[in-house]
Tab-separated table of C-alpha atoms in Angstrom:
chain	number	residue	atom	x	y	z
X	1	MET	CA	-26.500	-1.661	18.495
X	2	LYS	CA	-29.102	-2.826	15.926
X	3	LEU	CA	-28.151	-5.697	14.130
X	4	SER	CA	-31.104	-6.357	11.576
X	5	VAL	CA	-32.934	-4.581	9.389
X	6	ILE	CA	-35.861	-5.811	6.493
X	7	PHE	CA	-35.314	-5.246	3.467
X	8	GLY	CA	-37.572	-6.659	0.419
X	9	GLY	CA	-40.424	-7.692	2.987
X	10	GLU	CA	-37.599	-10.346	4.608
X	11	LYS	CA	-35.562	-9.851	7.771
X	12	TYR	CA	-32.155	-10.140	7.637
X	13	ASN	CA	-30.149	-10.770	11.584
X	14	PHE	CA	-26.288	-10.677	12.182
X	15	ASN	CA	-24.578	-12.089	15.120
X	16	SER	CA	-21.851	-9.603	15.658
X	17	LEU	CA	-20.040	-6.399	14.289
X	18	LYS	CA	-17.586	-8.844	12.764
X	19	ASP	CA	-20.375	-10.236	10.827
X	20	VAL	CA	-21.988	-7.451	9.844
X	21	MET	CA	-18.257	-6.388	8.900
X	22	ALA	CA	-17.847	-9.471	6.556
X	23	LYS	CA	-21.161	-9.045	4.835
X	24	ALA	CA	-20.942	-5.885	3.442
X	25	ASN	CA	-17.760	-6.178	2.132
X	26	GLU	CA	-17.958	-6.275	-1.582
X	27	GLU	CA	-17.210	-9.644	-2.840
X	28	LYS	CA	-14.465	-11.168	-2.235
X	29	SER	CA	-12.752	-15.091	-2.900
X	30	GLY	CA	-10.755	-14.754	0.045
X	31	ASP	CA	-14.221	-13.849	2.103
X	32	GLN	CA	-15.709	-16.746	0.609
X	33	LEU	CA	-12.685	-18.978	1.519
X	34	ALA	CA	-12.983	-18.207	5.076
X	35	GLY	CA	-16.993	-18.275	5.093
X	36	ILE	CA	-17.895	-15.514	6.281
X	37	ALA	CA	-18.926	-13.734	2.895
X	38	ALA	CA	-22.648	-12.610	2.265
X	39	GLU	CA	-24.678	-15.482	0.731
X	40	SER	CA	-26.721	-12.948	-1.900
X	41	VAL	CA	-26.291	-9.589	-3.073
X	42	GLN	CA	-29.655	-8.946	-1.168
X	43	GLN	CA	-27.608	-10.271	2.013
X	44	ARG	CA	-24.533	-7.801	1.529
X	45	ILE	CA	-27.290	-4.735	1.019
X	46	ALA	CA	-29.180	-5.433	3.859
X	47	ALA	CA	-25.605	-5.662	6.190
X	48	LYS	CA	-24.492	-2.004	4.447
X	49	ALA	CA	-27.773	-1.096	5.802
X	50	VAL	CA	-27.274	-2.061	9.272
X	51	LEU	CA	-23.490	-0.878	8.890
X	52	SER	CA	-24.582	2.232	7.554
X	53	GLU	CA	-27.017	3.370	10.549
X	54	LEU	CA	-24.488	2.066	12.915
X	55	LEU	CA	-21.727	4.960	14.993
X	56	VAL	CA	-18.938	5.440	15.121
X	57	LYS	CA	-18.488	4.439	18.551
X	58	ASP	CA	-19.941	1.181	17.840
X	59	ILE	CA	-17.238	0.562	15.989
X	60	ARG	CA	-14.768	1.027	18.442
X	61	GLU	CA	-16.590	-0.263	21.399
X	62	ASN	CA	-16.830	-3.484	20.214
X	63	PRO	CA	-13.609	-4.402	18.688
X	64	LEU	CA	-13.421	-7.030	16.701
X	65	VAL	CA	-9.362	-8.289	18.130
X	66	PRO	CA	-9.902	-7.104	21.818
X	67	GLN	CA	-5.937	-5.233	22.610
X	68	GLU	CA	-5.113	-7.961	25.296
X	69	ASN	CA	-5.324	-9.945	22.807
X	70	ASP	CA	-3.444	-8.733	19.782
X	71	GLU	CA	-0.317	-6.455	19.696
X	72	VAL	CA	-1.763	-4.655	16.417
X	73	SER	CA	-4.781	-3.365	18.406
X	74	ARG	CA	-2.817	-1.712	21.160
X	75	ILE	CA	-0.860	0.254	18.845
X	76	ILE	CA	-3.819	1.411	16.429
X	77	GLU	CA	-5.735	2.112	20.132
X	78	GLY	CA	-3.393	4.246	21.815
X	79	ASP	CA	-2.345	6.186	18.427
X	80	ILE	CA	-6.059	7.584	18.450
X	81	ASN	CA	-6.526	10.783	18.963
X	82	GLU	CA	-9.362	11.147	21.416
X	83	GLN	CA	-10.590	14.763	21.008
X	84	ILE	CA	-10.709	14.207	17.491
X	85	TYR	CA	-12.752	11.051	17.876
X	86	GLY	CA	-14.643	13.048	20.776
X	87	GLU	CA	-15.991	14.832	17.813
X	88	ILE	CA	-16.933	11.893	15.494
X	89	LYS	CA	-18.343	8.920	17.719
X	90	ASN	CA	-21.824	9.555	18.020
X	91	TRP	CA	-21.862	10.294	14.067
X	92	SER	CA	-22.917	7.380	12.213
X	93	ILE	CA	-21.092	5.837	9.401
X	94	GLU	CA	-23.245	6.743	6.259
X	95	GLN	CA	-22.627	10.495	8.288
X	96	LEU	CA	-18.913	9.949	7.884
X	97	ARG	CA	-19.101	8.657	4.556
X	98	GLU	CA	-21.299	12.041	3.606
X	99	TYR	CA	-18.718	14.275	5.122
X	100	ILE	CA	-15.798	12.746	3.547
X	101	LEU	CA	-17.255	12.675	0.370
X	102	SER	CA	-18.811	16.258	0.443
X	103	ASN	CA	-17.234	19.747	-1.621
X	104	GLU	CA	-16.510	21.095	2.117
X	105	THR	CA	-14.109	18.446	3.384
X	106	GLY	CA	-10.540	18.646	1.706
X	107	ASP	CA	-7.614	17.373	2.426
X	108	ARG	CA	-6.005	19.300	5.757
X	109	GLU	CA	-9.174	17.961	7.070
X	110	LEU	CA	-8.982	14.599	6.091
X	111	LYS	CA	-5.629	13.860	7.605
X	112	ARG	CA	-7.053	15.766	11.172
X	113	LEU	CA	-10.061	13.778	10.917
X	114	SER	CA	-8.252	10.497	10.140
X	115	LYS	CA	-6.498	10.862	13.910
X	116	GLY	CA	-9.682	9.900	15.694
X	117	MET	CA	-10.066	6.690	13.953
X	118	ASN	CA	-9.180	3.346	14.391
X	119	SER	CA	-8.853	0.894	11.208
X	120	GLU	CA	-12.190	-0.669	11.823
X	121	ILE	CA	-13.308	2.854	11.075
X	122	ILE	CA	-11.903	3.495	8.237
X	123	ALA	CA	-12.418	0.296	7.330
X	124	ALA	CA	-16.486	0.449	7.847
X	125	VAL	CA	-16.583	3.452	5.706
X	126	THR	CA	-14.690	1.838	2.752
X	127	LYS	CA	-17.822	-0.756	2.428
X	128	LEU	CA	-20.376	2.171	1.797
X	129	MET	CA	-17.936	3.844	-1.036
X	130	SER	CA	-18.313	3.187	-4.872
X	131	ASN	CA	-14.762	3.275	-6.980
X	132	LEU	CA	-15.471	6.345	-8.141
X	133	ASP	CA	-16.592	7.104	-4.411
X	134	LEU	CA	-12.556	5.741	-3.749
X	135	VAL	CA	-11.173	7.814	-6.392
X	136	HIS	CA	-12.899	10.645	-4.916
X	137	ALA	CA	-12.034	10.550	-2.006
X	138	ALA	CA	-8.714	9.462	-1.899
X	139	ASN	CA	-7.878	12.077	-4.445
X	140	LYS	CA	-8.141	15.219	-1.731
X	141	VAL	CA	-5.369	13.494	0.546
X	142	GLU	CA	-1.816	14.443	0.293
X	143	ILE	CA	1.082	13.020	1.848
X	144	LEU	CA	4.413	13.711	1.423
X	145	SER	CA	6.801	11.592	2.753
X	146	THR	CA	10.847	11.912	2.653
X	147	CYS	CA	13.955	9.337	2.562
X	148	ASN	CA	16.861	11.011	0.050
X	149	ILE	CA	13.807	13.073	-1.629
X	150	THR	CA	10.318	13.655	-0.947
X	151	ILE	CA	7.459	12.332	-2.787
X	152	GLY	CA	3.821	12.685	-2.826
X	153	GLN	CA	2.980	16.190	-4.051
X	154	LYS	CA	-0.105	17.445	-5.834
X	155	GLY	CA	0.449	16.518	-10.003
X	156	THR	CA	3.284	14.419	-9.004
X	157	LEU	CA	3.397	10.191	-9.624
X	158	SER	CA	6.102	7.720	-8.931
X	159	SER	CA	7.365	4.830	-9.416
X	160	ARG	CA	9.138	2.039	-7.763
X	161	LEU	CA	12.353	0.450	-10.131
X	162	GLN	CA	11.768	-3.546	-9.940
X	163	PRO	CA	15.284	-4.462	-11.319
X	164	ASN	CA	14.422	-8.705	-10.447
X	165	HIS	CA	16.830	-11.212	-11.691
X	166	PRO	CA	16.124	-14.958	-10.988
X	167	THR	CA	20.150	-15.358	-10.128
X	168	ASP	CA	20.494	-11.948	-8.683
X	169	ASN	CA	23.010	-11.777	-10.883
X	170	ILE	CA	24.470	-7.701	-10.456
X	171	ASP	CA	24.973	-7.207	-14.260
X	172	GLY	CA	21.534	-8.597	-14.738
X	173	ILE	CA	19.822	-6.450	-11.842
X	174	ILE	CA	22.267	-2.859	-13.222
X	175	ALA	CA	21.416	-3.286	-17.141
X	176	SER	CA	17.305	-3.603	-16.267
X	177	LEU	CA	18.117	-0.888	-13.531
X	178	LYS	CA	19.417	1.698	-16.507
X	179	GLU	CA	16.236	0.554	-18.563
X	180	GLY	CA	14.068	1.945	-15.748
X	181	LEU	CA	16.057	5.195	-15.085
X	182	SER	CA	15.989	5.490	-18.795
X	183	TYR	CA	12.268	5.989	-19.280
X	184	GLY	CA	12.196	7.976	-15.501
X	185	ILE	CA	11.033	5.116	-13.611
X	186	GLY	CA	12.772	4.791	-10.356
X	187	ASP	CA	11.919	7.902	-7.682
X	188	ALA	CA	10.414	6.561	-5.117
X	189	VAL	CA	12.475	3.588	-4.551
X	190	ILE	CA	15.302	1.440	-6.426
X	191	GLY	CA	13.701	-1.730	-5.113
X	192	ILE	CA	15.071	-5.614	-4.828
X	193	ASN	CA	13.567	-8.686	-4.141
X	194	PRO	CA	16.141	-11.319	-3.388
X	195	VAL	CA	16.417	-14.600	-4.823
X	196	ASP	CA	19.069	-15.490	-2.212
X	197	ASP	CA	17.940	-14.256	1.742
X	198	SER	CA	21.369	-14.345	2.622
X	199	VAL	CA	23.789	-11.407	4.219
X	200	GLU	CA	25.993	-12.066	1.976
X	201	SER	CA	23.914	-11.410	-1.119
X	202	VAL	CA	21.655	-9.158	0.120
X	203	LYS	CA	24.984	-7.177	1.003
X	204	LYS	CA	26.422	-7.603	-2.578
X	205	VAL	CA	22.972	-6.144	-4.224
X	206	LEU	CA	22.819	-3.318	-1.765
X	207	HIS	CA	26.200	-2.123	-2.709
X	208	ALA	CA	25.755	-2.512	-6.337
X	209	THR	CA	22.893	-0.164	-6.044
X	210	LYS	CA	24.045	1.900	-4.232
X	211	GLU	CA	27.053	2.664	-6.255
X	212	PHE	CA	25.475	3.105	-9.465
X	213	ILE	CA	23.284	5.588	-7.203
X	214	ASN	CA	26.220	7.160	-6.475
X	215	ASP	CA	27.953	7.260	-9.725
X	216	TRP	CA	25.142	8.992	-11.216
X	217	SER	CA	23.965	10.952	-8.307
X	218	ILE	CA	20.990	10.237	-8.641
X	219	PRO	CA	18.402	11.480	-6.041
X	220	THR	CA	16.271	8.235	-4.795
X	221	GLN	CA	16.537	5.645	-2.430
X	222	ASN	CA	17.820	2.004	-2.323
X	223	CYS	CA	16.510	-1.165	-0.709
X	224	VAL	CA	16.172	-5.039	-1.036
X	225	LEU	CA	13.343	-6.644	0.458
X	226	ALA	CA	14.970	-9.762	2.326
X	227	HIS	CA	13.047	-10.192	5.601
X	228	ILE	CA	13.852	-7.276	7.930
X	229	THR	CA	16.640	-9.679	9.859
X	230	THR	CA	18.509	-9.837	6.915
X	231	GLN	CA	18.970	-6.379	6.153
X	232	MET	CA	19.068	-5.857	9.593
X	233	LYS	CA	22.729	-7.791	9.857
X	234	ALA	CA	23.433	-6.854	5.871
X	235	ILE	CA	23.477	-3.275	7.266
X	236	LYS	CA	25.495	-3.941	10.658
X	237	GLN	CA	27.974	-5.122	8.188
X	238	GLY	CA	28.761	-2.395	6.048
X	239	ALA	CA	25.728	-2.321	3.619
X	240	PRO	CA	24.437	1.042	2.154
X	241	ALA	CA	20.546	0.746	2.774
X	242	ASP	CA	18.654	3.616	3.117
X	243	MET	CA	15.701	2.244	4.344
X	244	ILE	CA	14.238	-1.010	5.753
X	245	PHE	CA	11.757	-3.480	3.917
X	246	GLN	CA	9.185	-5.696	5.875
X	247	SER	CA	5.307	-7.110	4.622
X	248	ILE	CA	3.146	-6.365	7.861
X	249	ALA	CA	-0.115	-7.719	8.749
X	250	GLY	CA	-3.172	-6.507	10.390
X	251	THR	CA	-2.981	-9.283	13.465
X	252	GLU	CA	-0.285	-10.244	16.148
X	253	ILE	CA	-0.851	-14.051	15.047
X	254	ALA	CA	-0.108	-12.968	11.694
X	255	ASN	CA	3.193	-10.890	12.347
X	256	ARG	CA	4.273	-13.857	13.985
X	257	SER	CA	4.388	-16.195	11.070
X	258	PHE	CA	6.322	-13.451	9.045
X	259	GLY	CA	8.489	-13.632	11.693
X	260	ILE	CA	8.135	-10.158	12.560
X	261	SER	CA	6.980	-7.948	15.876
X	262	ALA	CA	6.532	-3.946	16.730
X	263	ASP	CA	9.750	-4.679	19.168
X	264	LEU	CA	11.578	-5.719	16.677
X	265	ILE	CA	10.267	-2.738	14.320
X	266	ARG	CA	11.306	-0.641	17.017
X	267	GLU	CA	14.711	-1.843	16.877
X	268	ALA	CA	14.913	-2.056	13.121
X	269	GLU	CA	14.377	1.683	13.425
X	270	GLU	CA	16.888	2.790	15.909
X	271	LEU	CA	19.615	0.793	13.808
X	272	VAL	CA	18.340	2.477	10.274
X	273	LYS	CA	18.732	5.717	11.981
X	274	LYS	CA	22.234	5.540	12.976
X	275	HIS	CA	23.727	3.516	10.079
X	276	GLY	CA	21.976	3.557	6.965
X	277	THR	CA	22.316	5.662	4.042
X	278	GLY	CA	18.933	7.278	3.935
X	279	THR	CA	18.868	11.396	5.813
X	280	GLY	CA	15.434	10.751	6.824
X	281	PRO	CA	13.153	11.246	8.381
X	282	ASN	CA	10.918	8.179	6.776
X	283	LEU	CA	12.841	4.813	6.584
X	284	PHE	CA	10.444	2.587	6.280
X	285	TYR	CA	8.633	0.160	3.361
X	286	PHE	CA	6.005	-1.749	4.395
X	287	GLU	CA	4.071	-4.005	1.722
X	288	THR	CA	0.593	-5.375	2.231
X	289	GLY	CA	-2.238	-6.979	0.285
X	290	GLN	CA	-5.322	-8.338	1.030
X	291	GLY	CA	-5.601	-12.107	2.236
X	292	SER	CA	-2.287	-12.234	3.656
X	293	GLU	CA	-3.542	-12.955	7.237
X	294	LEU	CA	-6.138	-15.949	6.194
X	295	SER	CA	-3.426	-17.549	3.806
X	296	ALA	CA	-1.815	-17.837	7.301
X	297	GLU	CA	-3.899	-18.725	8.984
X	298	ALA	CA	-4.473	-15.783	11.544
X	299	HIS	CA	-7.609	-13.962	10.060
X	300	MET	CA	-9.451	-14.813	13.294
X	301	GLY	CA	-13.411	-14.508	11.457
X	302	ILE	CA	-12.720	-11.122	10.524
X	303	ASP	CA	-13.193	-10.132	6.855
X	304	GLN	CA	-9.855	-9.347	4.058
X	305	VAL	CA	-10.443	-5.677	3.697
X	306	THR	CA	-10.756	-4.681	7.161
X	307	LEU	CA	-8.156	-6.708	8.161
X	308	GLU	CA	-5.843	-5.248	5.771
X	309	SER	CA	-6.980	-1.841	7.013
X	310	ARG	CA	-5.637	-2.897	10.311
X	311	ASN	CA	-2.519	-3.236	8.418
X	312	TYR	CA	-1.995	0.406	7.440
X	313	GLY	CA	-3.469	0.997	11.228
X	314	PHE	CA	-0.019	-0.426	12.451
X	315	ALA	CA	1.957	0.704	9.924
X	316	ARG	CA	1.046	4.437	10.484
X	317	HIS	CA	2.518	3.898	14.260
X	318	PHE	CA	6.404	4.100	12.099
X	319	ASN	CA	5.789	6.450	9.779
X	320	PRO	CA	7.045	5.067	6.674
X	321	TYR	CA	8.211	6.667	3.242
X	322	ILE	CA	6.192	4.390	1.380
X	323	VAL	CA	3.592	1.245	2.250
X	324	ASN	CA	2.335	-0.402	-1.136
X	325	THR	CA	-0.389	-2.878	-1.489
X	326	VAL	CA	0.148	-5.782	-3.718
X	327	VAL	CA	-2.586	-6.585	-5.397
X	328	GLY	CA	-3.729	-9.729	-7.160
X	329	PHE	CA	-0.309	-10.945	-6.556
X	330	ILE	CA	-1.576	-13.271	-4.098
X	331	GLY	CA	-4.014	-15.323	-5.658
X	332	PRO	CA	-6.886	-16.443	-6.819
X	333	GLU	CA	-8.087	-17.830	-3.777
X	334	TYR	CA	-8.039	-14.450	-2.549
X	335	LEU	CA	-8.832	-11.781	-5.168
X	336	TYR	CA	-10.697	-14.146	-7.782
X	337	ASN	CA	-10.922	-11.985	-10.957
X	338	ASN	CA	-10.460	-8.753	-12.513
X	339	LYS	CA	-13.089	-7.061	-10.427
X	340	GLN	CA	-12.196	-7.903	-7.468
X	341	VAL	CA	-8.557	-6.561	-8.155
X	342	ILE	CA	-9.668	-3.260	-9.190
X	343	ARG	CA	-11.857	-2.824	-6.206
X	344	ALA	CA	-9.255	-4.382	-3.938
X	345	GLY	CA	-6.867	-2.149	-5.219
X	346	LEU	CA	-9.253	1.271	-4.470
X	347	GLU	CA	-10.250	-0.050	-1.605
X	348	ASP	CA	-6.662	-0.608	-0.596
X	349	HIS	CA	-5.396	3.193	-1.957
X	350	PHE	CA	-7.720	4.871	-0.142
X	351	MET	CA	-7.513	3.220	3.950
X	352	GLY	CA	-3.770	3.620	3.734
X	353	LYS	CA	-4.197	7.265	2.654
X	354	MET	CA	-7.496	7.649	5.011
X	355	HIS	CA	-4.252	6.279	7.624
X	356	GLY	CA	-2.196	9.484	6.259
X	357	LEU	CA	0.116	7.108	4.761
X	358	PRO	CA	2.036	7.826	0.976
X	359	MET	CA	0.311	5.042	-0.709
X	360	GLY	CA	1.421	3.115	-3.489
X	361	VAL	CA	0.302	-0.106	-5.286
X	362	ASP	CA	1.731	-2.540	-7.026
X	363	ILE	CA	-0.638	-3.065	-9.831
X	364	CYS	CA	-0.499	-6.732	-10.592
X	365	TYR	CA	-2.058	-9.980	-11.289
X	366	THR	CA	-0.717	-13.825	-11.611
X	367	ASN	CA	-1.411	-16.064	-14.369
X	368	HIS	CA	-3.790	-18.420	-13.165
X	369	ILE	CA	-6.093	-15.565	-11.944
X	370	LYS	CA	-8.866	-14.326	-13.897
X	371	ALA	CA	-7.671	-11.086	-15.148
X	372	ASP	CA	-5.102	-9.822	-17.369
X	373	GLN	CA	-3.023	-6.447	-18.900
X	374	ASN	CA	-5.967	-4.889	-19.825
X	375	ASP	CA	-7.353	-5.140	-16.455
X	376	ILE	CA	-4.487	-3.831	-14.942
X	377	GLU	CA	-3.639	-1.060	-16.995
X	378	ASP	CA	-7.855	-0.028	-16.118
X	379	LEU	CA	-6.242	-0.292	-12.278
X	380	SER	CA	-3.708	1.876	-13.506
X	381	VAL	CA	-6.188	5.039	-14.271
X	382	LEU	CA	-8.239	4.685	-12.162
X	383	LEU	CA	-5.247	4.985	-9.451
X	384	THR	CA	-3.473	7.352	-11.115
X	385	ALA	CA	-6.105	9.692	-11.312
X	386	ALA	CA	-6.669	8.921	-7.266
X	387	GLY	CA	-3.796	10.565	-6.782
X	388	VAL	CA	-1.587	7.386	-5.613
X	389	ASN	CA	1.806	7.992	-4.554
X	390	PHE	CA	3.707	5.721	-6.520
X	391	ILE	CA	3.472	2.322	-8.159
X	392	ILE	CA	5.498	-0.500	-9.023
X	393	ALA	CA	7.449	-1.114	-12.804
X	394	ALA	CA	9.161	-3.931	-13.661
X	395	ALA	CA	10.533	-4.204	-17.031
X	396	MET	CA	7.997	-5.316	-19.523
X	397	GLY	CA	6.271	-5.487	-17.345
X	398	ASP	CA	7.134	-9.180	-16.510
X	399	ASP	CA	8.710	-10.201	-13.356
X	400	ILE	CA	11.107	-12.779	-14.432
X	401	MET	CA	12.021	-13.240	-10.588
X	402	LEU	CA	8.636	-13.478	-9.025
X	403	ASN	CA	6.446	-14.662	-12.233
X	404	TYR	CA	3.957	-12.233	-12.147
X	405	GLN	CA	2.514	-9.610	-14.118
X	406	SER	CA	2.800	-6.048	-13.238
X	407	MET	CA	3.071	-2.321	-14.839
X	408	SER	CA	5.670	-1.730	-16.965
X	409	PHE	CA	8.717	1.383	-17.634
X	410	HIS	CA	6.774	2.577	-20.764
X	411	ASP	CA	3.162	1.734	-18.991
X	412	VAL	CA	4.545	4.828	-16.323
X	413	ALA	CA	5.908	6.978	-18.785
X	414	THR	CA	2.842	6.879	-20.663
X	415	LEU	CA	0.569	7.089	-17.491
X	416	LEU	CA	2.669	10.591	-15.954
X	417	GLN	CA	2.262	11.666	-19.947
X	418	THR	CA	-1.360	11.345	-19.994
X	419	PHE	CA	-2.706	12.673	-16.385
X	420	GLY	CA	0.394	15.277	-17.280
X	421	LYS	CA	1.623	14.371	-13.971
X	422	LYS	CA	5.608	14.682	-12.694
X	423	PRO	CA	8.290	12.771	-11.387
X	424	ALA	CA	8.805	14.137	-7.647
X	425	PRO	CA	10.827	17.287	-8.245
X	426	GLU	CA	14.590	16.574	-7.267
X	427	TYR	CA	13.951	13.897	-9.744
X	428	LEU	CA	12.864	15.412	-12.349
X	429	VAL	CA	15.677	18.267	-12.124
X	430	TRP	CA	18.027	15.135	-12.463
X	431	LEU	CA	16.309	13.465	-15.624
X	432	GLU	CA	16.833	16.456	-17.145
X	433	LYS	CA	19.569	17.174	-16.361
X	434	MET	CA	20.204	13.666	-17.947
X	435	GLY	CA	18.515	14.376	-21.292
X	436	ILE	CA	16.294	11.733	-20.264
X	437	TYR	CA	13.412	14.328	-19.653
X	438	GLU	CA	13.185	17.645	-21.715
X	439	ASN	CA	10.336	20.897	-21.163
X	440	GLY	CA	9.033	18.595	-18.304
X	441	ARG	CA	8.582	14.428	-20.473
X	442	LEU	CA	10.103	11.944	-21.535
X	443	SER	CA	12.940	13.540	-24.189
X	444	ALA	CA	13.737	11.240	-27.764
X	445	ARG	CA	16.434	10.018	-25.917
X	446	ALA	CA	13.769	7.978	-23.498
X	447	GLY	CA	14.564	4.093	-23.522
X	448	ASP	CA	18.033	4.873	-24.673
X	449	LEU	CA	20.799	2.849	-22.377
X	450	SER	CA	24.157	4.573	-24.109
X	451	ILE	CA	23.074	7.657	-21.732
X	452	PHE	CA	24.929	5.568	-18.761
X	453	GLU	CA	27.967	4.921	-20.974
X	454	ARG	CA	30.956	7.078	-20.432
């Protein structure tokens, strides 16, 4: 591999593929915190130039995390289609980028191509793309997934209804749930982050949401975002869970810090198939976010975009129903400002789609990051244009339990109307039946909670 370039009369040398990948990344405070970021714009451009000339096989044959040391690497490598890889292994990363962006390359070909790429290859091509490139390429790909209903169809935008409550009060959760439903939110999942991670509390919330879904014949899915082992215990005790949730990471060490392993996820998969209430075949909900490996001191000197891509390589092995990155939530140590948050959201969405995942985004920020509501609204427009499968919405865009700002119910409704998109087909039928939608858009009764009075 050639790891040097003369740029502007100055020679830039990089000591490894890991070094090139890190310094070719767009500016991220997390990479700076890790001490691996480019020291100047010129060095970043030089790293991109070097990376563009490397071959696909250079990336795969020089693993950043060797398989013998990491089960995430073993899973990613084990899922590669060798025949498709053989077709592209002698392409440069620049050629791969041009092929992905070309007019001749559409949905079917990109999904086929993705099977021949490992996560580091996908991360490498991402680093050579502009924001518009990421929007254009991701929008080509349609990823369908099915739990109780199917989402991801072209022309749709689904949403997770997040009725969190600071004390897990059931009445409070249901009130927020009703409001979200009255704006047409919730076809991807009704998902609650619990304050109390105990089995009894999780059971209580699962039963309450499932009873409401059944009472109103809502074509959607429920999930409580507790630790995977807590959910498993709740399911064993009869709690009605349509899918199982878990946060994941891009290295085995980071996953271990989350208290998970591939074997545990396989065990959960068998359990939810036999005792869950989702009809499947896709029964997992995974969540990711740039910087999680660094925060767990498990990044191994690798940049956060590449590690995030490895999340998706790990996730695709388990055929999830939905995956979302929580962009802007971890904090300014990893994504410092609006520019970095917007870039990360577009990177993560593209990389997820290129792994064949039903990719969503929690478009959000915390109050100590240099971003505001206008910034995440900008990102929501870009992601809707990019064909994101779903986004997350909380009442008034303010999660009163997790203490961060997200999209609101009416923000999602505005995106749907602005872009001429619809909720998932089965959900839209239910919304029309309930009078929440009329002639394919929100009716005058939108936001009226009396819809759910009998």
